[in-house]
Amino acid sequence: MQPAELPELKDYSPDSLDSYFAGILALFEKEAASAGTPEEVEQLRIRWIGRKQGLLVWISEDVKKAPVDMRREVGKRFNALKSAIEPRCDPGQARALGTAKSAADSIDITLPGTRRVLGAEHPLIRTMNEIVTVFAAMGYSVGLGPEVETDYYNFESLNFPPGHPARDTQDTLVIAQQERKPLRDRLLMRTHTSPVQIHTMESQPPPLRIVIPGKVHRNDAADATHSPIFHQVEGLCVDTNITFSDLKGTLDHAMKAFFGSSVKTRFFPSFFPFTEPSADVQISCIFCGGRGCRKCKQSGWIELLGCGMVDPAVFSFVSRQQPAYDAKKISGFAFGMGVERIAMMKYGIGDISQLYSGDMRFLEQFR
């Protein structure tokens, strides 16, 4: 005999089915609301989903009596009811609920709360921000640009000749399926942040002072000191009567501000396609004070960055969009440094891959 507490299914019309299953669910919700302990939930489970005498067994008998053309609809509603009831009859949920209630009841609100551990800047981001801050104090604004560039902005406008080795795919990561485009329009991953210099000059007349932090990409094999992805900070200053002495004074002041007032700088002739004359900059070893050690290979000096006076050819490219950059009237200097190299030197890191590993044991020491 069907339990009296279950509603009666008069017929199999949609309205009757809605009323029938809604009544059963309401009955279950009422009983489940009063089952707060694992023992009570176990009794609820036996009463509703017991294999022999559970109420769902009786309900399934009504489902089986449905006409053939209604069995699918009735079965669908029965399965939905079963899915709503069975999880609520799990004694494990009641134990978890009881544990949560016990924990809540045991909280002493007069005690100080648990403090969340504060995060910290990644050593690369920290180093990059410190470098930018040094130049910001000298009146430089920050310039940003896309990591995917055209060949024109990455090479041509920076005075790289067509046959330059840097333009070869052995050195540069080129976007696929660019062969049909003209060379200057082909897309690639920028190999330096220098394209931002061109973008900025085209959009802004002199005087100009910008520092450009950012990520760059080169087709380098990963080892202890190289990575196909790394970071640079470049700078550009353009105005009337800018000389190499201004460049030397700017970088000497920046190195002292970053590494300490005792640091010395010296310049050696070098070559970069976009600057003329060009120079490599060395600083006195920050580990031995210039006396000579393993870090500086007993020389007392560490090579840190490249720089030079902006080549007039670069201004000629820019002047097509911004006539104010007339090489006969203005001059400027540019410089660039690798952030990873400086971070590794500053924090005593021996392998560049540690900066990208995401190993919390390594990163936690920089809090």
Coordinates of C-alpha atoms in Angstrom, one line a residue:
M1 CA 0.0 0.0 0.0
Q2 CA 1.3 3.5 -0.9
P3 CA 2.3 5.6 2.1
A4 CA -0.5 8.0 3.1
E5 CA 1.9 11.0 3.3
L6 CA 2.6 10.9 -0.4
P7 CA 0.3 13.0 -2.6
E8 CA -2.1 11.1 -5.0
L9 CA -1.3 11.1 -8.7
K10 CA -4.8 11.4 -10.2
D11 CA -3.8 11.4 -13.9
Y12 CA -0.8 12.0 -16.1
S13 CA -1.7 15.5 -17.4
P14 CA 1.1 18.1 -17.2
D15 CA -0.8 20.0 -14.4
S16 CA -1.3 16.9 -12.4
L17 CA 2.3 15.9 -12.8
D18 CA 3.5 19.3 -11.7
S19 CA 1.3 19.2 -8.6
Y20 CA 2.4 15.6 -7.8
F21 CA 6.1 16.1 -8.0
A22 CA 6.0 19.6 -6.3
G23 CA 4.1 18.1 -3.4
I24 CA 6.7 15.3 -3.0
L25 CA 9.6 17.8 -3.1
A26 CA 7.8 20.1 -0.6
L27 CA 7.4 17.1 1.8
F28 CA 11.1 16.2 1.5
E29 CA 12.2 19.8 2.1
K30 CA 10.2 19.9 5.2
E31 CA 11.7 16.7 6.6
A32 CA 15.2 17.6 5.5
A33 CA 15.1 21.0 7.2
S34 CA 14.7 19.3 10.6
A35 CA 17.6 16.8 10.0
G36 CA 20.6 18.5 11.5
T37 CA 22.7 15.7 12.9
P38 CA 24.4 12.8 11.0
E39 CA 22.0 10.3 12.7
E40 CA 18.9 12.3 11.6
V41 CA 20.2 12.5 8.0
E42 CA 20.8 8.8 8.1
Q43 CA 17.1 8.2 9.0
L44 CA 16.1 10.6 6.3
R45 CA 18.2 8.6 3.8
I46 CA 16.6 5.3 4.8
R47 CA 13.1 6.8 4.7
W48 CA 13.5 8.4 1.2
I49 CA 16.1 6.4 -0.8
G50 CA 16.2 3.1 1.1
R51 CA 16.4 0.2 -1.4
K52 CA 13.3 -1.7 -0.3
Q53 CA 10.9 0.7 1.6
G54 CA 12.2 4.1 0.6
L55 CA 9.5 6.6 -0.6
L56 CA 11.3 6.9 -4.0
V57 CA 10.6 3.2 -4.5
W58 CA 6.9 3.8 -4.1
I59 CA 7.1 6.9 -6.4
S60 CA 8.8 4.8 -9.1
E61 CA 5.9 2.5 -9.1
D62 CA 3.6 5.3 -10.1
V63 CA 6.1 6.2 -12.8
K64 CA 5.9 2.7 -14.2
K65 CA 2.1 2.8 -14.4
A66 CA 2.3 5.8 -16.8
P67 CA 0.9 5.4 -20.3
V68 CA 3.5 4.5 -22.9
D69 CA 3.3 7.9 -24.5
M70 CA 3.9 9.7 -21.2
R71 CA 6.6 7.5 -19.7
R72 CA 9.4 9.7 -21.1
E73 CA 8.0 12.9 -19.6
V74 CA 7.2 11.2 -16.2
G75 CA 10.6 9.6 -16.1
K76 CA 12.3 12.9 -16.8
R77 CA 10.5 14.5 -13.8
F78 CA 11.2 11.5 -11.6
N79 CA 15.0 11.7 -12.4
A80 CA 15.0 15.5 -11.6
L81 CA 13.3 14.7 -8.2
K82 CA 15.8 12.0 -7.5
S83 CA 18.7 14.3 -8.3
A84 CA 17.3 16.9 -5.9
I85 CA 16.8 14.4 -3.0
E86 CA 19.8 12.0 -3.1
P87 CA 22.6 14.6 -2.4
R88 CA 20.6 15.9 0.6
C89 CA 20.6 12.5 2.2
D90 CA 24.4 12.2 2.4
P91 CA 25.5 11.9 6.0
G92 CA 28.9 13.3 5.1
Q93 CA 27.3 16.6 4.3
A94 CA 25.7 16.8 7.7
R95 CA 29.0 16.0 9.4
A96 CA 30.7 18.8 7.4
L97 CA 27.8 21.2 8.3
G98 CA 28.1 20.2 12.0
T99 CA 31.9 20.8 11.9
A100 CA 31.4 24.2 10.3
K101 CA 28.9 25.1 13.0
S102 CA 31.2 23.9 15.7
A103 CA 34.1 25.9 14.3
A104 CA 31.9 29.0 14.0
D105 CA 30.6 28.6 17.6
S106 CA 34.2 28.3 18.9
I107 CA 35.5 31.5 17.3
D108 CA 36.6 34.0 19.9
I109 CA 35.9 37.4 18.3
T110 CA 38.0 39.2 20.9
L111 CA 41.2 37.6 19.5
P112 CA 43.2 39.3 16.7
G113 CA 42.3 38.1 13.3
T114 CA 44.6 35.9 11.1
R115 CA 46.7 38.2 9.0
R116 CA 47.0 37.4 5.3
V117 CA 50.5 37.1 4.0
L118 CA 51.3 40.1 1.8
G119 CA 52.8 39.5 -1.6
A120 CA 55.8 41.3 -3.1
E121 CA 57.0 42.5 -6.5
H122 CA 58.8 40.0 -8.6
P123 CA 62.5 40.8 -8.7
L124 CA 62.3 41.6 -12.4
I125 CA 59.4 44.0 -11.9
R126 CA 61.0 45.5 -8.9
T127 CA 64.3 46.1 -10.7
M128 CA 62.5 47.6 -13.8
N129 CA 60.4 49.9 -11.6
E130 CA 63.5 51.1 -9.7
I131 CA 65.3 51.9 -13.0
V132 CA 62.2 53.8 -14.3
T133 CA 62.0 55.7 -11.0
V134 CA 65.5 56.9 -11.3
F135 CA 64.9 58.4 -14.8
A136 CA 61.4 59.7 -13.8
A137 CA 63.2 61.8 -11.1
M138 CA 65.2 63.4 -14.0
G139 CA 62.0 64.3 -15.8
Y140 CA 61.6 61.3 -18.1
S141 CA 58.1 60.1 -18.9
V142 CA 57.2 56.4 -19.5
G143 CA 56.6 55.2 -23.0
L144 CA 54.9 51.9 -23.9
G145 CA 54.2 50.1 -27.1
P146 CA 53.1 46.7 -28.7
E147 CA 55.2 43.6 -28.5
V148 CA 54.1 42.6 -32.1
E149 CA 55.7 45.1 -34.5
T150 CA 56.2 45.6 -38.2
D151 CA 59.6 45.2 -39.8
Y152 CA 59.6 48.9 -40.5
Y153 CA 59.3 50.1 -36.9
N154 CA 61.6 47.3 -35.5
F155 CA 64.4 47.5 -38.1
E156 CA 64.0 49.8 -41.1
S157 CA 63.2 53.1 -39.3
L158 CA 66.0 52.3 -36.9
N159 CA 68.6 52.3 -39.7
F160 CA 69.0 48.5 -39.9
P161 CA 70.1 47.7 -43.5
P162 CA 68.2 44.9 -45.4
G163 CA 71.0 42.4 -45.0
H164 CA 71.6 43.0 -41.3
P165 CA 72.0 39.7 -39.3
A166 CA 69.4 40.8 -36.8
R167 CA 66.7 40.7 -39.5
D168 CA 67.3 37.0 -40.1
T169 CA 64.9 34.4 -38.6
Q170 CA 67.9 32.9 -36.8
D171 CA 67.8 35.9 -34.5
T172 CA 64.2 37.2 -34.8
L173 CA 60.9 35.5 -34.1
V174 CA 58.7 36.2 -37.1
I175 CA 54.9 35.9 -37.2
A176 CA 53.9 33.0 -39.6
Q177 CA 52.4 33.5 -43.1
Q178 CA 53.9 37.0 -43.7
E179 CA 55.8 36.1 -46.9
R180 CA 53.3 37.7 -49.3
K181 CA 53.5 41.1 -47.5
P182 CA 56.1 43.7 -48.4
L183 CA 59.1 43.4 -46.1
R184 CA 58.4 46.6 -44.1
D185 CA 54.9 45.4 -43.3
R186 CA 55.7 41.9 -42.1
L187 CA 54.9 41.3 -38.4
L188 CA 57.4 40.0 -35.9
M189 CA 58.0 39.9 -32.1
R190 CA 59.9 43.1 -31.3
T191 CA 63.6 42.4 -30.6
H192 CA 64.0 45.6 -28.5
T193 CA 61.8 48.4 -27.2
S194 CA 63.4 50.9 -29.6
P195 CA 60.2 50.9 -31.9
V196 CA 58.5 52.8 -29.1
Q197 CA 61.0 55.6 -29.7
I198 CA 59.9 55.9 -33.3
H199 CA 56.2 55.8 -32.4
T200 CA 56.7 58.4 -29.8
M201 CA 58.7 60.8 -32.0
E202 CA 56.1 60.4 -34.8
S203 CA 53.3 61.5 -32.4
Q204 CA 55.1 64.1 -30.3
P205 CA 57.5 66.9 -31.4
P206 CA 60.7 67.7 -29.5
P207 CA 61.7 68.3 -26.8
L208 CA 61.3 64.7 -25.7
R209 CA 62.5 62.6 -22.8
I210 CA 61.1 59.1 -22.4
V211 CA 62.1 55.9 -20.7
I212 CA 60.7 52.7 -22.2
P213 CA 60.4 49.5 -20.0
G214 CA 59.1 46.3 -21.6
K215 CA 59.3 42.7 -22.8
V216 CA 61.2 41.8 -25.9
H217 CA 61.7 38.5 -27.8
R218 CA 64.7 37.0 -29.6
N219 CA 65.4 33.6 -31.1
D220 CA 68.0 32.7 -28.5
A221 CA 68.6 29.3 -27.0
A222 CA 67.9 29.3 -23.2
D223 CA 70.9 28.8 -21.0
A224 CA 72.1 30.3 -17.6
T225 CA 72.4 33.8 -19.0
H226 CA 70.1 33.9 -22.1
S227 CA 66.3 33.6 -22.6
P228 CA 64.2 34.0 -25.7
I229 CA 62.0 36.4 -23.7
F230 CA 63.6 39.1 -21.5
H231 CA 63.1 42.7 -20.5
Q232 CA 64.7 46.0 -21.5
V233 CA 64.6 49.6 -20.3
E234 CA 65.5 52.1 -23.0
G235 CA 65.7 55.8 -22.9
L236 CA 65.5 58.7 -25.5
C237 CA 66.3 62.4 -25.1
V238 CA 65.8 64.8 -28.0
D239 CA 66.2 68.5 -28.0
T240 CA 68.3 71.3 -29.4
N241 CA 72.0 71.2 -28.6
I242 CA 72.0 67.7 -27.0
T243 CA 75.6 66.5 -26.8
F244 CA 77.5 63.4 -25.9
S245 CA 78.4 65.1 -22.6
D246 CA 74.7 65.2 -21.8
L247 CA 74.5 61.5 -22.4
K248 CA 77.5 60.8 -20.2
G249 CA 76.3 63.0 -17.4
T250 CA 72.8 61.5 -17.5
L251 CA 74.0 57.9 -17.3
D252 CA 76.6 58.6 -14.7
H253 CA 74.0 60.2 -12.5
A254 CA 71.5 57.3 -13.1
M255 CA 74.1 54.7 -12.2
K256 CA 75.0 56.5 -9.0
A257 CA 71.3 56.8 -8.1
F258 CA 70.7 53.1 -8.7
F259 CA 73.9 51.5 -7.4
G260 CA 75.3 54.1 -5.0
S261 CA 77.2 57.3 -5.1
S262 CA 80.6 55.5 -5.1
V263 CA 80.0 53.8 -8.5
K264 CA 82.1 55.1 -11.4
T265 CA 81.3 54.9 -15.1
R266 CA 83.4 54.7 -18.2
F267 CA 82.5 54.6 -21.9
F268 CA 84.1 52.5 -24.8
P269 CA 83.5 53.0 -28.5
S270 CA 80.9 50.5 -29.9
F271 CA 78.5 50.2 -32.8
F272 CA 74.7 50.2 -33.0
P273 CA 72.8 50.9 -36.3
F274 CA 70.6 53.6 -34.8
T275 CA 73.2 55.6 -32.9
E276 CA 76.4 57.4 -34.1
P277 CA 78.7 57.6 -32.3
S278 CA 77.9 54.6 -30.1
A279 CA 79.3 53.4 -26.8
D280 CA 79.3 50.6 -24.3
V281 CA 79.0 51.7 -20.7
Q282 CA 80.8 50.0 -17.8
I283 CA 80.4 50.6 -14.1
S284 CA 83.0 50.0 -11.4
C285 CA 82.3 46.6 -9.8
I286 CA 79.7 46.9 -7.1
F287 CA 80.9 43.8 -5.4
C288 CA 84.6 44.6 -4.9
G289 CA 84.6 48.4 -5.3
G290 CA 86.7 48.2 -8.4
R291 CA 89.6 46.2 -6.8
G292 CA 88.9 43.1 -8.9
C293 CA 87.0 39.9 -8.1
R294 CA 85.5 36.8 -9.7
K295 CA 82.3 38.7 -10.4
C296 CA 84.1 41.3 -12.6
K297 CA 86.7 38.8 -13.8
Q298 CA 89.4 40.6 -11.9
S299 CA 89.0 43.7 -14.1
G300 CA 87.2 45.9 -11.6
W301 CA 84.5 46.8 -14.2
I302 CA 81.2 45.4 -15.3
E303 CA 79.7 46.1 -18.7
L304 CA 76.1 47.2 -18.2
L305 CA 74.4 48.9 -21.2
G306 CA 74.8 50.4 -24.6
C307 CA 74.2 54.0 -25.7
G308 CA 74.9 56.7 -28.3
M309 CA 73.8 59.8 -30.1
V310 CA 70.7 59.2 -32.3
D311 CA 71.8 58.7 -35.9
P312 CA 70.6 61.5 -38.2
A313 CA 69.2 58.7 -40.5
V314 CA 66.7 57.8 -37.8
F315 CA 65.5 61.4 -37.6
S316 CA 65.1 61.3 -41.4
F317 CA 62.6 58.4 -41.1
V318 CA 60.7 60.2 -38.3
S319 CA 60.6 63.5 -40.2
R320 CA 58.3 62.0 -42.8
Q321 CA 55.6 61.9 -40.2
Q322 CA 56.8 64.7 -37.9
P323 CA 58.8 67.4 -39.7
A324 CA 60.0 68.9 -36.4
Y325 CA 62.7 66.2 -36.3
D326 CA 65.1 67.9 -38.6
A327 CA 68.6 66.5 -38.0
K328 CA 70.1 69.9 -38.8
K329 CA 68.2 71.6 -35.9
I330 CA 67.9 68.9 -33.2
S331 CA 69.9 66.1 -31.7
G332 CA 69.5 63.4 -29.1
F333 CA 70.8 60.4 -27.4
A334 CA 69.5 56.9 -26.6
F335 CA 70.5 54.1 -24.3
G336 CA 69.3 50.7 -23.4
M337 CA 69.9 48.0 -20.7
G338 CA 68.8 44.5 -19.9
V339 CA 66.7 44.2 -16.8
E340 CA 67.5 40.6 -16.2
R341 CA 71.2 41.3 -16.2
I342 CA 70.9 44.0 -13.6
A343 CA 68.5 42.0 -11.4
M344 CA 70.8 39.0 -11.5
M345 CA 73.8 41.2 -10.6
K346 CA 71.9 43.0 -7.8
Y347 CA 70.4 40.0 -6.1
G348 CA 73.2 37.5 -6.8
I349 CA 71.1 35.2 -9.1
G350 CA 73.2 32.7 -11.1
D351 CA 70.7 31.3 -13.5
I352 CA 68.2 33.5 -15.5
S353 CA 65.7 30.6 -15.7
Q354 CA 65.0 31.1 -11.9
L355 CA 63.4 34.4 -12.7
Y356 CA 60.8 32.6 -14.9
S357 CA 60.4 29.3 -12.9
G358 CA 57.6 30.5 -10.6
D359 CA 59.2 28.6 -7.8
M360 CA 57.8 30.1 -4.6
R361 CA 60.9 28.9 -2.6
F362 CA 63.0 31.2 -4.8
L363 CA 60.5 34.1 -5.0
E364 CA 59.7 34.3 -1.2
Q365 CA 63.2 35.6 -0.4
F366 CA 62.4 38.8 -2.2
R367 CA 59.6 39.9 0.1

